[in-house]
Amino acid sequence: MIQSKAIDILGSLSNKEFQQFGKYLDSSAFTSHKNLPKLYRFLKKYHPVFDSDSLTKESIYRAVYGSSAYDDSKTRKLLSDIYKEAEKFIVILNVFSQKETYDKIILEELDIRKLDSIFISKYDEVTAYLDGSEKHYQYYLDKFLVEWKNIMFHLERGMQHKIALNIYKRTEYLIFFFLSDLFLSLNDIDSNRHAYNIINKVNLAEFFISNLNDKKLLEYIRQNKFENTDLVYTYYLGYLALKNFNDEQSYYNLKEFVLKNIDSFHEGSQKTSVIFLISYCTRKLRLQRTRKFELELNEWYNLYIKYKLHKISGENYIRSDLFLNILANYFDVGRISEAGKFLEDNIESIQPSHRKNMLAIANALIQFEKRNFGESLKHSSLIKSNTFLYKDKVKLLILKNNYELKNFEIAKELSHNYRNFLQENKNITDLQKERGTKFLHYYNILWRIFDGKGDKISLTKLKEEIAANSRFNESVWIQDKVNEFTK
C-alpha cells in the first residue's frame, strides 16, 4: 500500500467517473501519455479503496515497464503524470456539469472567434437560464460576469450605445453579490468569535460595515424594487439578528422572512438562511438554556432535515458534529422517541466510514437518556475511532454512565485517563481542553458530595459558580446532578 496524491484523487472518483477516466486516457485527443493507460489498467482492480498490500511502487513499475530493474524516479513520474491528468479530468467533469461555467466559457470563445450573431443569441439564452433558475448569491456573480462579457463584446465593436443601460445592471449585480458575501462573512466572523474565541486584530469587514449606512442602503434597494434581491435582504436580516443579538425582534424578523421565502430560494440559500437561525438559537442557549429557544432550535433542525440541506451538491453527507447536535436537541426538548426515529431515518446520510461508530454512539446516547445506563455502556464499547469528536463524546458518556451507576473506582480511573487524554492530545484546541478540564473539576466535586467528603461545599454557591461558567462540556448534566443534591 502506498501513499500518493495520485491514489487519493483516483480514490475520490466514483465507479462511473473512474471508467470515464480510463476512456479519457485512451483518447489521444486529450492525452498522449502512452504509459498511463497501462498504469490505469493495473490500478483499476484496486479502485476505489487502494488498500491492498500488493499495491506498491514496485508492482506499479512492473505493470508498466515489465521486468526491468526498478527505477523509483520513473515510478514517481508515472504517479505524477496520472495525478495531473486526473486533475484535468475532474475540471472537465466540472465544466460539463456546471452549466453556468460552461456558458461563460462558450461566450468568451464566441467573442474571441468573432461569431457575433451566435454570441448575441447565446447571451440571450444564458441570461434567460440564469433568471429562470433558483436563486443563490452566486447568481449575482454569474449575472455580473455575463453582463461584463456582453458589455466588452459591444465596446470592442464600437456599439457602446447599445449597452449603456447594461452598465447599470452590471454594477447592481456586483453590489448585490458583494453585500451578500459581506453579510455572510460578518456572520462567520461573529460565529468564530463566540464559538472559538478567534479574533483578528485587523478586521476590514467590520471596519467597512461600521462606515457604511447599511440601513439607508438596504432601504434604497427595497424601495426601488430591484429584481431578485430577497436573498440580499435575507442575508442582511441574518447579519442584523447577530449584530443586535439582545434584541430578539431582529431574530423574529429574520424568521418571518425566511419562512415566507424559503421555497423560492436555491438550496444553498435555504441552507444559509436556516444556519443563520440555528446559529442565533445555539448562541442563545450557550448563554442561558431556555425552553423557548430549545424549541426554536428544534424547529430549525427539523426544517434542515426536511429540505435535506446537507445535500447541497447532491451527495453530501450530514456532518457528524451536526448529527450529534440534532440528537442532543431532541433530548433537550424531551423527544427521545423522535431522536430514535431521526437516527433510523438518517443514519445512511452519515459517511460510510463513520456510520458504524455514529450508530453506536447515537444508540449509547439514546439509552442514556432513557436511563438504561448499562445498555448505554454496552453501545459505548462498540465505538472504535481515533476521531476526536467520537473519542471525546464517548469518554464523557462513559464517565456519566459510571456516575449514574455509582461505579466510583471505575469512574476515578476513567477521569484520570480523560485528563491525560486532554493534556497529551496535541490535535485539540486550548478551548476544548479548557472545557473538558472544567467538566472534570465539577465531576470530581459531584463524587466528593456523594461520598460525604464534600460536606463543606455550599451547594448554593456551587450552583451559582456553574451557572456563571456554563460553557464547558456537559454543563447541563452537571447542573442537574447538583440540583438533585439540593432536593
XYZ file of C-alpha atoms in Angstrom:
487
model
C 0.000 0.000 0.000
C 1.401 3.397 -0.987
C 0.671 6.990 -0.016
C 0.313 9.266 -3.026
C -1.712 12.259 -4.203
C -2.458 10.258 -7.351
C -4.022 7.439 -5.309
C -6.021 9.951 -3.250
C -7.520 11.711 -6.263
C -8.300 8.457 -8.100
C -9.947 7.072 -4.966
C -12.281 10.072 -4.918
C -13.726 9.135 -8.343
C -16.968 7.190 -8.423
C -17.052 3.914 -10.363
C -18.660 5.663 -13.321
C -16.137 8.508 -13.230
C -13.252 6.064 -12.962
C -14.464 4.228 -16.073
C -14.791 7.535 -17.923
C -11.250 8.431 -16.854
C -9.987 5.227 -18.474
C -11.618 6.226 -21.770
C -10.156 9.701 -21.362
C -6.639 8.245 -21.055
C -7.172 6.063 -24.111
C -8.126 9.087 -26.224
C -5.255 10.809 -27.991
C -7.454 13.922 -28.212
C -6.834 14.547 -24.528
C -3.525 12.952 -23.609
C -0.540 11.376 -25.354
C 0.949 9.628 -22.302
C 1.352 6.108 -23.733
C 2.200 4.548 -20.355
C -0.784 5.912 -18.440
C -3.376 3.516 -19.941
C -1.161 0.633 -18.720
C -0.972 2.169 -15.268
C -4.729 2.765 -15.246
C -5.493 -0.868 -16.135
C -3.262 -2.027 -13.281
C -4.807 0.360 -10.739
C -8.342 -0.429 -11.880
C -8.529 -3.653 -9.854
C -7.718 -1.736 -6.641
C -10.261 1.083 -7.095
C -11.743 2.709 -5.039
C -10.028 1.886 -1.713
C -6.489 1.143 -2.963
C -5.645 -0.542 0.348
C -4.130 -3.805 -0.857
C -0.679 -4.803 0.410
C 0.187 -5.841 -3.144
C -0.229 -2.249 -4.340
C 3.352 -0.963 -4.090
C 5.648 1.245 -6.116
C 7.463 -1.863 -7.309
C 4.252 -3.537 -8.531
C 3.269 -0.330 -10.321
C 6.636 -0.197 -12.053
C 6.428 -3.851 -13.176
C 2.891 -3.369 -14.527
C 4.125 -0.603 -16.833
C 7.788 -1.405 -17.593
C 7.906 -5.164 -17.176
C 10.792 -6.991 -15.501
C 13.487 -4.344 -15.921
C 15.302 -3.090 -12.810
C 13.105 -0.919 -10.597
C 13.531 2.830 -11.139
C 11.986 4.988 -8.404
C 12.211 8.215 -10.414
C 10.211 6.642 -13.262
C 7.565 5.404 -10.827
C 7.230 8.811 -9.214
C 6.954 10.365 -12.693
C 4.164 7.911 -13.576
C 2.197 8.791 -10.455
C 2.786 12.498 -11.023
C 1.584 12.276 -14.627
C -1.578 10.359 -13.822
C -2.312 12.815 -10.998
C -2.050 15.754 -13.443
C -4.337 14.001 -15.925
C -6.831 13.242 -13.161
C -6.786 16.950 -12.252
C -7.619 17.889 -15.847
C -10.316 15.217 -15.961
C -12.188 16.441 -12.874
C -12.031 20.009 -14.243
C -13.629 18.764 -17.473
C -16.291 16.951 -15.432
C -16.989 20.141 -13.514
C -17.274 22.297 -16.637
C -19.768 19.918 -18.238
C -21.783 19.528 -15.035
C -21.937 23.264 -14.216
C -23.981 24.983 -16.913
C -23.078 28.445 -15.642
C -19.346 27.709 -16.010
C -19.837 26.092 -19.413
C -21.883 29.033 -20.714
C -19.361 31.651 -19.595
C -16.566 29.798 -21.405
C -18.704 29.476 -24.557
C -19.483 33.210 -24.543
C -15.802 34.025 -24.259
C -14.886 31.678 -27.109
C -17.666 33.014 -29.370
C -16.407 36.544 -28.734
C -12.769 35.643 -29.482
C -13.759 33.818 -32.684
C -15.886 36.805 -33.839
C -19.031 34.705 -34.101
C -21.168 37.760 -33.385
C -24.639 36.532 -34.260
C -24.145 33.313 -32.294
C -22.760 35.303 -29.329
C -25.872 37.508 -29.166
C -28.291 34.563 -29.267
C -26.168 32.681 -26.722
C -26.150 35.719 -24.412
C -29.961 35.848 -24.533
C -30.108 32.119 -23.809
C -27.702 32.351 -20.848
C -29.451 35.318 -19.213
C -32.841 33.613 -19.615
C -31.457 30.467 -17.985
C -29.946 32.367 -15.043
C -33.113 34.396 -14.474
C -35.256 31.273 -14.582
C -33.139 29.216 -12.198
C -33.360 29.046 -8.396
C -31.641 31.982 -6.783
C -28.428 31.835 -4.792
C -25.962 34.622 -4.064
C -23.707 33.041 -6.714
C -26.472 34.126 -9.136
C -25.399 37.753 -8.699
C -21.798 36.933 -9.561
C -22.834 34.863 -12.598
C -25.036 37.699 -13.837
C -22.256 40.236 -13.282
C -19.735 38.160 -15.266
C -22.173 37.529 -18.122
C -23.078 41.239 -18.293
C -19.394 42.120 -18.295
C -18.754 39.830 -21.288
C -21.737 41.347 -23.087
C -20.527 44.892 -22.446
C -16.982 44.135 -23.584
C -18.341 42.435 -26.710
C -20.199 45.611 -27.729
C -17.430 48.019 -26.679
C -14.866 46.235 -28.850
C -17.212 46.584 -31.825
C -17.936 50.300 -31.328
C -21.532 49.724 -30.235
C -21.392 51.322 -26.785
C -24.796 52.959 -27.262
C -26.422 49.517 -27.232
C -25.200 48.602 -23.750
C -25.360 51.951 -21.910
C -28.089 50.668 -19.592
C -26.405 47.274 -19.160
C -23.600 49.019 -17.288
C -26.106 49.887 -14.553
C -27.115 46.238 -14.373
C -23.517 45.070 -14.209
C -22.891 47.389 -11.254
C -26.080 46.334 -9.477
C -25.190 42.646 -9.662
C -21.688 43.336 -8.381
C -23.060 45.291 -5.401
C -25.660 42.612 -4.618
C -23.005 39.895 -4.691
C -20.631 41.947 -2.533
C -23.311 42.742 0.050
C -24.459 39.115 0.221
C -20.953 37.818 0.793
C -20.149 40.661 3.200
C -23.133 39.828 5.433
C -22.262 36.123 5.265
C -18.646 36.885 6.201
C -19.675 39.112 9.112
C -21.833 36.298 10.463
C -18.959 33.812 10.095
C -16.607 36.200 11.914
C -19.119 36.606 14.723
C -19.706 32.841 14.989
C -15.975 32.076 15.210
C -15.530 34.786 17.817
C -18.153 33.290 20.115
C -17.594 29.596 19.399
C -13.779 29.501 19.349
C -12.717 32.886 20.759
C -10.893 33.603 17.473
C -10.285 37.315 16.905
C -8.115 39.005 14.310
C -6.818 42.456 15.282
C -7.291 43.678 11.720
C -10.954 43.307 10.753
C -11.599 45.073 7.455
C -15.133 43.664 7.102
C -16.358 45.160 10.381
C -14.483 48.407 9.750
C -16.156 48.650 6.351
C -19.675 47.986 7.645
C -19.181 50.444 10.528
C -18.516 53.170 7.975
C -21.444 52.212 5.748
C -25.011 53.369 6.268
C -26.303 49.852 5.706
C -29.842 50.675 6.823
C -30.169 53.512 4.294
C -28.610 51.390 1.527
C -30.938 48.423 2.090
C -33.954 50.730 2.297
C -32.959 52.179 -1.096
C -32.671 48.678 -2.570
C -36.076 47.651 -1.173
C -37.830 50.873 -2.231
C -36.599 50.647 -5.821
C -37.725 47.014 -6.103
C -34.681 45.615 -7.851
C -35.300 42.112 -9.157
C -34.209 39.085 -7.124
C -32.958 40.986 -4.054
C -34.777 38.874 -1.451
C -31.514 36.982 -0.969
C -29.559 40.129 -0.138
C -32.268 41.120 2.315
C -32.263 37.674 3.935
C -28.508 37.840 4.492
C -28.904 41.371 5.821
C -31.552 40.253 8.315
C -29.226 37.429 9.355
C -26.479 39.960 9.957
C -28.833 42.192 11.989
C -30.024 39.247 14.113
C -26.487 38.544 15.342
C -25.435 42.211 15.449
C -28.465 43.104 17.592
C -28.292 39.832 19.474
C -30.079 41.047 22.603
C -32.984 42.397 20.566
C -34.972 39.238 19.862
C -37.220 41.104 17.459
C -34.335 41.048 14.951
C -34.378 37.255 15.189
C -38.133 37.076 14.663
C -37.901 39.446 11.676
C -35.426 37.039 10.106
C -37.572 34.025 10.996
C -40.690 35.525 9.426
C -38.873 36.480 6.215
C -37.174 33.083 5.837
C -40.364 31.077 6.357
C -42.143 33.282 3.824
C -39.489 32.945 1.103
C -37.600 29.695 1.688
C -39.396 27.735 -1.032
C -38.292 30.248 -3.681
C -34.606 30.053 -2.658
C -31.868 27.928 -4.203
C -30.908 25.065 -1.872
C -27.645 26.823 -0.997
C -29.531 29.919 0.146
C -32.042 27.761 2.006
C -29.145 26.254 3.936
C -27.534 29.616 4.658
C -30.828 31.109 5.876
C -31.538 28.202 8.215
C -27.961 28.238 9.527
C -28.405 31.926 10.443
C -31.363 30.918 12.612
C -29.620 27.846 14.055
C -26.578 29.953 14.970
C -28.724 32.512 16.763
C -30.571 29.875 18.815
C -27.367 27.993 19.607
C -25.707 31.144 20.889
C -28.772 31.975 22.992
C -28.663 28.526 24.557
C -24.951 28.799 25.294
C -25.679 31.860 27.416
C -28.824 30.535 29.077
C -30.795 27.388 28.459
C -34.458 28.236 27.929
C -37.305 26.049 26.756
C -38.300 28.700 24.222
C -35.047 28.594 22.260
C -34.631 24.839 22.627
C -37.952 24.537 20.782
C -36.934 27.201 18.263
C -33.735 25.289 17.560
C -35.709 22.062 17.201
C -37.896 23.768 14.592
C -34.859 24.744 12.522
C -33.195 21.354 12.792
C -36.420 19.765 11.564
C -36.504 22.211 8.647
C -32.860 21.422 7.890
C -33.713 17.724 7.626
C -36.994 18.300 5.763
C -35.260 20.227 2.967
C -32.235 17.860 3.026
C -29.926 20.847 3.324
C -26.926 18.612 3.957
C -27.084 17.525 0.295
C -26.189 20.809 -1.341
C -24.042 19.266 -4.081
C -26.147 16.139 -4.458
C -24.210 13.514 -2.479
C -23.011 15.390 0.586
C -23.375 13.620 3.921
C -24.571 15.093 7.196
C -21.574 16.259 9.222
C -21.065 14.085 12.280
C -20.995 17.019 14.699
C -24.270 18.375 13.300
C -25.865 14.932 13.531
C -24.950 14.720 17.211
C -26.148 18.283 17.843
C -29.547 17.414 16.374
C -29.760 14.341 18.594
C -28.839 16.421 21.648
C -31.584 18.905 20.825
C -34.173 16.123 20.722
C -33.022 15.151 24.213
C -33.221 18.773 25.396
C -36.868 19.087 24.337
C -37.737 15.675 25.785
C -38.431 13.953 22.465
C -36.379 10.798 22.871
C -38.618 8.701 20.625
C -38.196 11.290 17.854
C -34.432 11.070 18.352
C -34.661 7.339 17.663
C -36.746 7.984 14.547
C -34.257 10.614 13.381
C -31.419 8.113 13.825
C -33.276 5.401 11.920
C -34.231 7.719 9.048
C -30.882 9.462 8.625
C -28.078 7.086 9.609
C -27.471 6.372 5.890
C -26.669 10.082 5.477
C -23.520 9.630 7.566
C -20.300 8.924 5.658
C -19.878 5.122 5.321
C -16.535 5.174 7.140
C -18.187 6.837 10.168
C -21.570 5.103 10.028
C -20.870 2.201 12.399
C -19.371 4.488 15.054
C -22.199 7.009 14.708
C -24.816 4.280 15.102
C -23.097 3.035 18.254
C -22.673 6.442 19.860
C -26.190 7.569 18.941
C -27.698 4.421 20.480
C -25.488 4.891 23.554
C -26.780 8.466 23.951
C -30.407 7.417 23.465
C -30.096 4.637 26.049
C -28.506 7.100 28.478
C -31.458 9.470 28.090
C -33.777 6.519 28.749
C -31.727 5.913 31.913
C -30.628 2.490 30.666
C -27.064 3.158 31.777
C -25.830 -0.415 31.424
C -27.149 -0.598 27.847
C -25.562 2.764 27.142
C -22.179 1.417 28.259
C -22.592 -1.636 26.000
C -23.149 0.555 22.944
C -20.261 2.797 24.000
C -17.913 -0.174 23.941
C -18.658 -0.676 20.219
C -17.139 2.665 19.233
C -13.718 2.261 17.624
C -12.396 5.575 16.367
C -9.489 7.977 16.810
C -11.605 10.920 15.661
C -11.606 13.491 18.482
C -15.343 14.135 18.184
C -16.185 10.492 18.872
C -13.447 9.848 21.430
C -14.313 12.926 23.460
C -18.047 12.277 23.329
C -17.739 8.609 24.314
C -15.276 9.291 27.147
C -17.663 11.825 28.648
C -20.613 9.489 28.189
C -18.821 6.604 29.901
C -17.906 8.882 32.826
C -21.549 9.938 33.175
C -22.802 6.346 32.963
C -20.422 5.213 35.678
C -21.510 8.085 37.894
C -25.165 7.153 37.439
C -24.292 3.517 38.207
C -22.209 4.674 41.214
C -19.104 2.863 39.995
C -16.724 5.057 41.979
C -13.459 3.163 41.445
C -14.022 2.812 37.698
C -15.013 6.466 37.413
C -11.938 7.556 39.334
C -9.619 5.713 36.942
C -11.515 6.895 33.848
C -11.490 10.525 34.951
C -7.715 10.295 35.370
C -7.438 8.799 31.871
C -9.620 11.550 30.433
C -7.422 14.221 31.998
C -4.346 12.625 30.386
C -6.200 12.436 27.066
C -6.867 16.184 27.203
C -3.364 17.121 28.260
C -1.457 14.885 25.845
C -3.572 15.315 22.701
C -1.814 17.890 20.523
C -4.611 17.936 17.958
C -7.224 19.623 20.141
C -7.543 23.321 20.825
C -6.853 25.061 24.132
C -10.560 25.911 24.341
C -11.535 22.231 24.010
C -9.016 21.322 26.700
C -10.361 24.035 28.975
C -13.967 22.866 28.574
C -13.011 19.236 29.232
C -10.936 20.148 32.282
C -13.796 22.177 33.757
C -16.088 19.200 33.354
C -13.626 17.020 35.282
C -13.375 19.631 38.029
C -17.118 19.603 38.667
C -17.421 15.850 38.013
C -14.978 15.159 40.848
C -16.862 17.572 43.109
C -20.025 15.514 42.497
C -18.243 12.405 43.776
C -16.960 14.281 46.837
C -20.507 15.349 47.703
C -21.838 11.879 47.013
C -19.391 10.069 49.305
C -19.707 12.676 52.061
C -16.258 14.249 51.644
C -17.740 17.443 50.258
C -19.747 18.411 53.350
C -18.169 21.875 53.436
C -19.259 22.674 49.870
C -22.088 25.184 49.628
C -24.490 23.854 47.012
C -25.951 27.331 46.505
C -22.554 28.836 45.733
C -21.662 25.821 43.589
C -24.819 26.295 41.507
C -24.056 29.982 41.083
C -20.477 29.215 40.072
C -21.562 26.640 37.486
C -24.206 28.993 36.085
C -21.570 31.707 35.690
C -19.167 29.282 33.943
C -21.623 27.190 31.980
C -19.557 26.978 28.776
C -17.956 23.615 29.457
C -18.687 20.038 28.440
C -21.908 18.540 29.813
C -22.637 21.612 31.951
C -26.401 20.905 31.887
C -25.902 17.376 33.223
C -23.594 18.700 35.967
C -26.218 21.280 36.942
C -28.913 18.604 37.049
C -26.793 16.427 39.366
C -26.151 19.374 41.711
C -29.889 20.117 41.742
C -30.544 16.515 42.762
C -28.333 17.012 45.825
C -30.214 20.212 46.638
C -33.536 18.357 46.566
